[in-house]
mmCIF file of C-alpha atoms in Angstrom:
data_model
loop_
_atom_site.group_PDB
_atom_site.id
_atom_site.type_symbol
_atom_site.label_atom_id
_atom_site.label_comp_id
_atom_site.label_asym_id
_atom_site.label_seq_id
_atom_site.Cartn_x
_atom_site.Cartn_y
_atom_site.Cartn_z
ATOM 1 C CA MET A 7 -18.155 -5.527 30.536
ATOM 2 C CA SER A 8 -16.390 -6.656 27.366
ATOM 3 C CA ARG A 9 -16.843 -9.941 25.568
ATOM 4 C CA GLN A 10 -14.651 -11.991 23.238
ATOM 5 C CA PRO A 11 -15.637 -12.752 19.647
ATOM 6 C CA GLU A 12 -14.950 -16.148 18.110
ATOM 7 C CA VAL A 13 -11.373 -16.226 16.789
ATOM 8 C CA LEU A 14 -10.273 -18.807 14.221
ATOM 9 C CA TRP A 15 -6.561 -19.381 13.626
ATOM 10 C CA ALA A 16 -4.299 -21.232 11.214
ATOM 11 C CA GLN A 17 -0.573 -21.114 10.522
ATOM 12 C CA ARG A 18 2.023 -21.440 7.815
ATOM 13 C CA SER A 19 5.769 -21.501 8.367
ATOM 14 C CA GLU A 20 5.956 -17.712 7.877
ATOM 15 C CA LYS A 21 2.517 -16.488 9.023
ATOM 16 C CA ILE A 22 -0.357 -16.830 11.437
ATOM 17 C CA TYR A 23 -3.879 -16.187 10.141
ATOM 18 C CA LEU A 24 -6.549 -14.927 12.541
ATOM 19 C CA THR A 25 -10.196 -14.567 11.529
ATOM 20 C CA ILE A 26 -12.193 -12.616 14.099
ATOM 21 C CA SER A 27 -15.927 -13.273 13.682
ATOM 22 C CA LEU A 28 -17.594 -9.972 14.467
ATOM 23 C CA PRO A 29 -20.190 -8.805 11.909
ATOM 24 C CA ASP A 30 -20.510 -5.052 11.297
ATOM 25 C CA ALA A 31 -17.719 -4.203 13.759
ATOM 26 C CA LYS A 32 -17.038 -0.531 14.453
ATOM 27 C CA ASP A 33 -14.043 1.272 15.974
ATOM 28 C CA VAL A 34 -11.764 -1.698 15.302
ATOM 29 C CA THR A 35 -8.343 -1.338 16.941
ATOM 30 C CA LEU A 36 -5.601 -3.927 16.459
ATOM 31 C CA LYS A 37 -2.082 -3.763 17.785
ATOM 32 C CA CYS A 38 0.723 -6.216 17.066
ATOM 33 C CA GLU A 39 3.871 -5.995 19.172
ATOM 34 C CA GLY A 40 7.214 -7.561 18.304
ATOM 35 C CA ASP A 41 7.258 -9.758 21.421
ATOM 36 C CA GLY A 42 4.132 -11.566 20.180
ATOM 37 C CA VAL A 43 1.413 -9.607 21.988
ATOM 38 C CA PHE A 44 -1.737 -9.164 19.856
ATOM 39 C CA ASN A 45 -4.414 -6.756 21.161
ATOM 40 C CA PHE A 46 -7.913 -6.414 19.695
ATOM 41 C CA CYS A 47 -10.727 -4.035 20.562
ATOM 42 C CA ALA A 48 -13.968 -3.260 18.694
ATOM 43 C CA VAL A 49 -17.601 -2.330 19.169
ATOM 44 C CA GLY A 50 -20.262 -4.763 17.959
ATOM 45 C CA VAL A 51 -23.441 -3.917 16.071
ATOM 46 C CA GLN A 52 -25.456 -3.576 19.294
ATOM 47 C CA GLY A 53 -22.868 -1.389 21.026
ATOM 48 C CA ASP A 54 -21.212 -4.228 22.965
ATOM 49 C CA SER A 55 -17.476 -3.926 23.566
ATOM 50 C CA PHE A 56 -15.302 -6.832 22.382
ATOM 51 C CA THR A 57 -11.681 -7.110 23.525
ATOM 52 C CA PHE A 58 -8.994 -9.737 23.872
ATOM 53 C CA THR A 59 -5.222 -10.008 24.151
ATOM 54 C CA LEU A 60 -3.196 -12.964 22.917
ATOM 55 C CA GLN A 61 0.395 -13.716 23.901
ATOM 56 C CA LEU A 62 1.494 -15.548 20.765
ATOM 57 C CA TYR A 63 3.987 -18.407 20.921
ATOM 58 C CA GLY A 64 6.827 -16.513 19.242
ATOM 59 C CA ASN A 65 7.952 -13.081 18.146
ATOM 60 C CA ILE A 66 6.332 -11.374 15.171
ATOM 61 C CA SER A 67 7.157 -8.575 12.708
ATOM 62 C CA PRO A 68 4.520 -5.897 13.457
ATOM 63 C CA GLU A 69 5.370 -3.804 10.391
ATOM 64 C CA ARG A 70 4.559 -6.749 8.090
ATOM 65 C CA CYS A 71 1.186 -7.636 9.646
ATOM 66 C CA LYS A 72 -1.893 -7.004 7.486
ATOM 67 C CA THR A 73 -5.539 -6.526 8.437
ATOM 68 C CA ASN A 74 -8.798 -6.461 6.492
ATOM 69 C CA VAL A 75 -12.025 -5.359 8.177
ATOM 70 C CA GLY A 76 -14.917 -6.948 6.280
ATOM 71 C CA LEU A 77 -18.671 -7.003 6.759
ATOM 72 C CA ARG A 78 -18.742 -10.329 8.638
ATOM 73 C CA ASN A 79 -15.233 -10.692 10.042
ATOM 74 C CA ILE A 80 -11.802 -9.176 10.515
ATOM 75 C CA LEU A 81 -8.914 -10.982 8.818
ATOM 76 C CA CYS A 82 -5.369 -10.677 10.151
ATOM 77 C CA SER A 83 -2.184 -11.988 8.585
ATOM 78 C CA ILE A 84 0.570 -11.916 11.205
ATOM 79 C CA GLN A 85 4.134 -12.317 9.975
ATOM 80 C CA LYS A 86 6.383 -14.475 12.160
ATOM 81 C CA GLU A 87 9.783 -12.996 12.966
ATOM 82 C CA GLN A 88 11.465 -16.306 12.157
ATOM 83 C CA LYS A 89 10.223 -18.863 9.667
ATOM 84 C CA GLY A 90 9.164 -22.121 11.302
ATOM 85 C CA TRP A 91 6.192 -24.020 12.699
ATOM 86 C CA TRP A 92 4.941 -23.196 16.160
ATOM 87 C CA PRO A 93 3.726 -26.128 18.263
ATOM 88 C CA ARG A 94 0.707 -24.019 19.313
ATOM 89 C CA LEU A 95 -0.686 -20.504 18.861
ATOM 90 C CA LEU A 96 -0.136 -19.218 22.394
ATOM 91 C CA LYS A 97 2.978 -19.094 24.555
ATOM 92 C CA SER A 98 1.071 -20.553 27.512
ATOM 93 C CA GLU A 99 0.762 -24.335 27.634
ATOM 94 C CA GLU A 100 -2.663 -24.075 29.282
ATOM 95 C CA LYS A 101 -5.782 -24.968 27.367
ATOM 96 C CA PRO A 102 -6.724 -21.978 25.153
ATOM 97 C CA ALA A 103 -9.856 -19.939 25.832
ATOM 98 C CA PRO A 104 -13.079 -21.390 24.369
ATOM 99 C CA TYR A 105 -13.438 -18.518 21.877
ATOM 100 C CA LEU A 106 -10.147 -19.563 20.205
ATOM 101 C CA LYS A 107 -10.582 -22.294 17.562
ATOM 102 C CA VAL A 108 -8.624 -23.815 14.692
ATOM 103 C CA ASP A 109 -9.618 -22.557 11.240
ATOM 104 C CA TRP A 110 -9.753 -25.854 9.354
ATOM 105 C CA ASN A 111 -10.592 -24.012 6.094
ATOM 106 C CA LYS A 112 -7.153 -22.351 6.131
ATOM 107 C CA TRP A 113 -5.204 -24.995 8.032
ATOM 108 C CA CYS A 114 -2.174 -26.476 6.324
ATOM 109 C CA ASP A 115 0.043 -29.215 7.721
ATOM 110 C CA GLU A 116 3.791 -28.722 7.672
ATOM 111 C CA ASP A 117 4.175 -31.460 5.050
ATOM 112 C CA ASP A 118 1.455 -29.994 2.819
ATOM 113 C CA GLU A 119 2.689 -26.400 2.835
ATOM 114 C CA GLU A 120 4.961 -26.717 -0.206
ATOM 115 C CA SER A 121 2.114 -27.982 -2.388
ATOM 116 C CA SER A 122 -0.320 -25.252 -1.271
ATOM 117 C CA ASP A 123 1.891 -22.153 -1.481
ATOM 118 C CA SER A 124 -0.523 -20.629 -3.994
ATOM 119 C CA ASP A 125 -2.914 -19.374 -1.284
ATOM 120 C CA ASP A 126 -0.161 -18.488 1.197
ATOM 121 C CA ASP A 127 -0.042 -14.862 0.119
ATOM 122 C CA VAL A 128 -3.645 -13.862 0.704
ATOM 123 C CA GLU A 129 -4.268 -10.412 -0.721
ATOM 124 C CA TYR A 130 -6.446 -8.255 1.481
ATOM 125 C CA THR A 131 -8.514 -6.088 -0.817
ATOM 126 C CA GLY A 132 -11.270 -4.895 1.492
ATOM 127 C CA GLU A 133 -13.735 -7.571 0.444
ATOM 128 C CA ASP A 134 -14.967 -10.336 2.730
ATOM 129 C CA ASP A 135 -13.112 -13.622 2.715
ATOM 130 C CA GLU A 136 -15.220 -15.996 0.640
ATOM 131 C CA SER A 137 -13.624 -19.067 2.272
ATOM 132 C CA SER A 138 -15.582 -18.708 5.491
ATOM 133 C CA ASP A 139 -17.330 -21.756 6.857
ATOM 134 C CA ASP A 140 -20.739 -20.673 5.528
ATOM 135 C CA GLY A 141 -20.315 -23.019 2.553
ATOM 136 C CA GLY A 142 -20.318 -20.181 0.013
ATOM 137 C CA MET A 143 -23.885 -19.157 0.822
ATOM 138 C CA LEU A 144 -24.751 -15.528 0.246
ATOM 139 C CA TYR A 145 -26.261 -13.503 3.028
ATOM 140 C CA LEU A 146 -29.237 -11.281 2.196
ATOM 141 C CA PRO A 147 -27.194 -8.040 1.856
ATOM 142 C CA ASP A 148 -24.741 -9.863 -0.444
ATOM 143 C CA LEU A 149 -27.587 -11.286 -2.496
ATOM 144 C CA GLU A 150 -29.130 -7.845 -2.905
ATOM 145 C CA LYS A 151 -25.754 -6.445 -3.917
ATOM 146 C CA ALA A 152 -25.353 -9.244 -6.486
ATOM 147 C CA ARG A 153 -28.804 -8.446 -7.936
ATOM 148 C CA GLY A 154 -27.907 -4.770 -8.154
ATOM 149 C CA ASN A 155 -30.419 -3.559 -5.526
#
């Protein structure tokens, strides 16, 4: 039986950001479809299968979507087909699943977007996103790496 990892989301007028919290994920498979279907599948550190499918509110440009698989999470930048603010993440008006939460660290209001365009183009370099909600604390493997061990 598969489970769902915690998924944090935020939006800009041109993009949706998804942060999938799944440390040490293996066999990560992501598929973005133009009609707004987002599929995720991965194996967790203890061999558990994690899958979910999201029917996003609007259409997306699959060829312009970017992904970064890090040590603690998987970051996805999903390009909207048309620029504009969605009233919600999912097409369905029902209450979203409990594993889906707003990423307040990346959230930007429509009015504030023009003043915060500097972080709109997040570059995915293969390193973990340091803006996670851990308050900038280093985990033991990161601390050892910083010390040169």
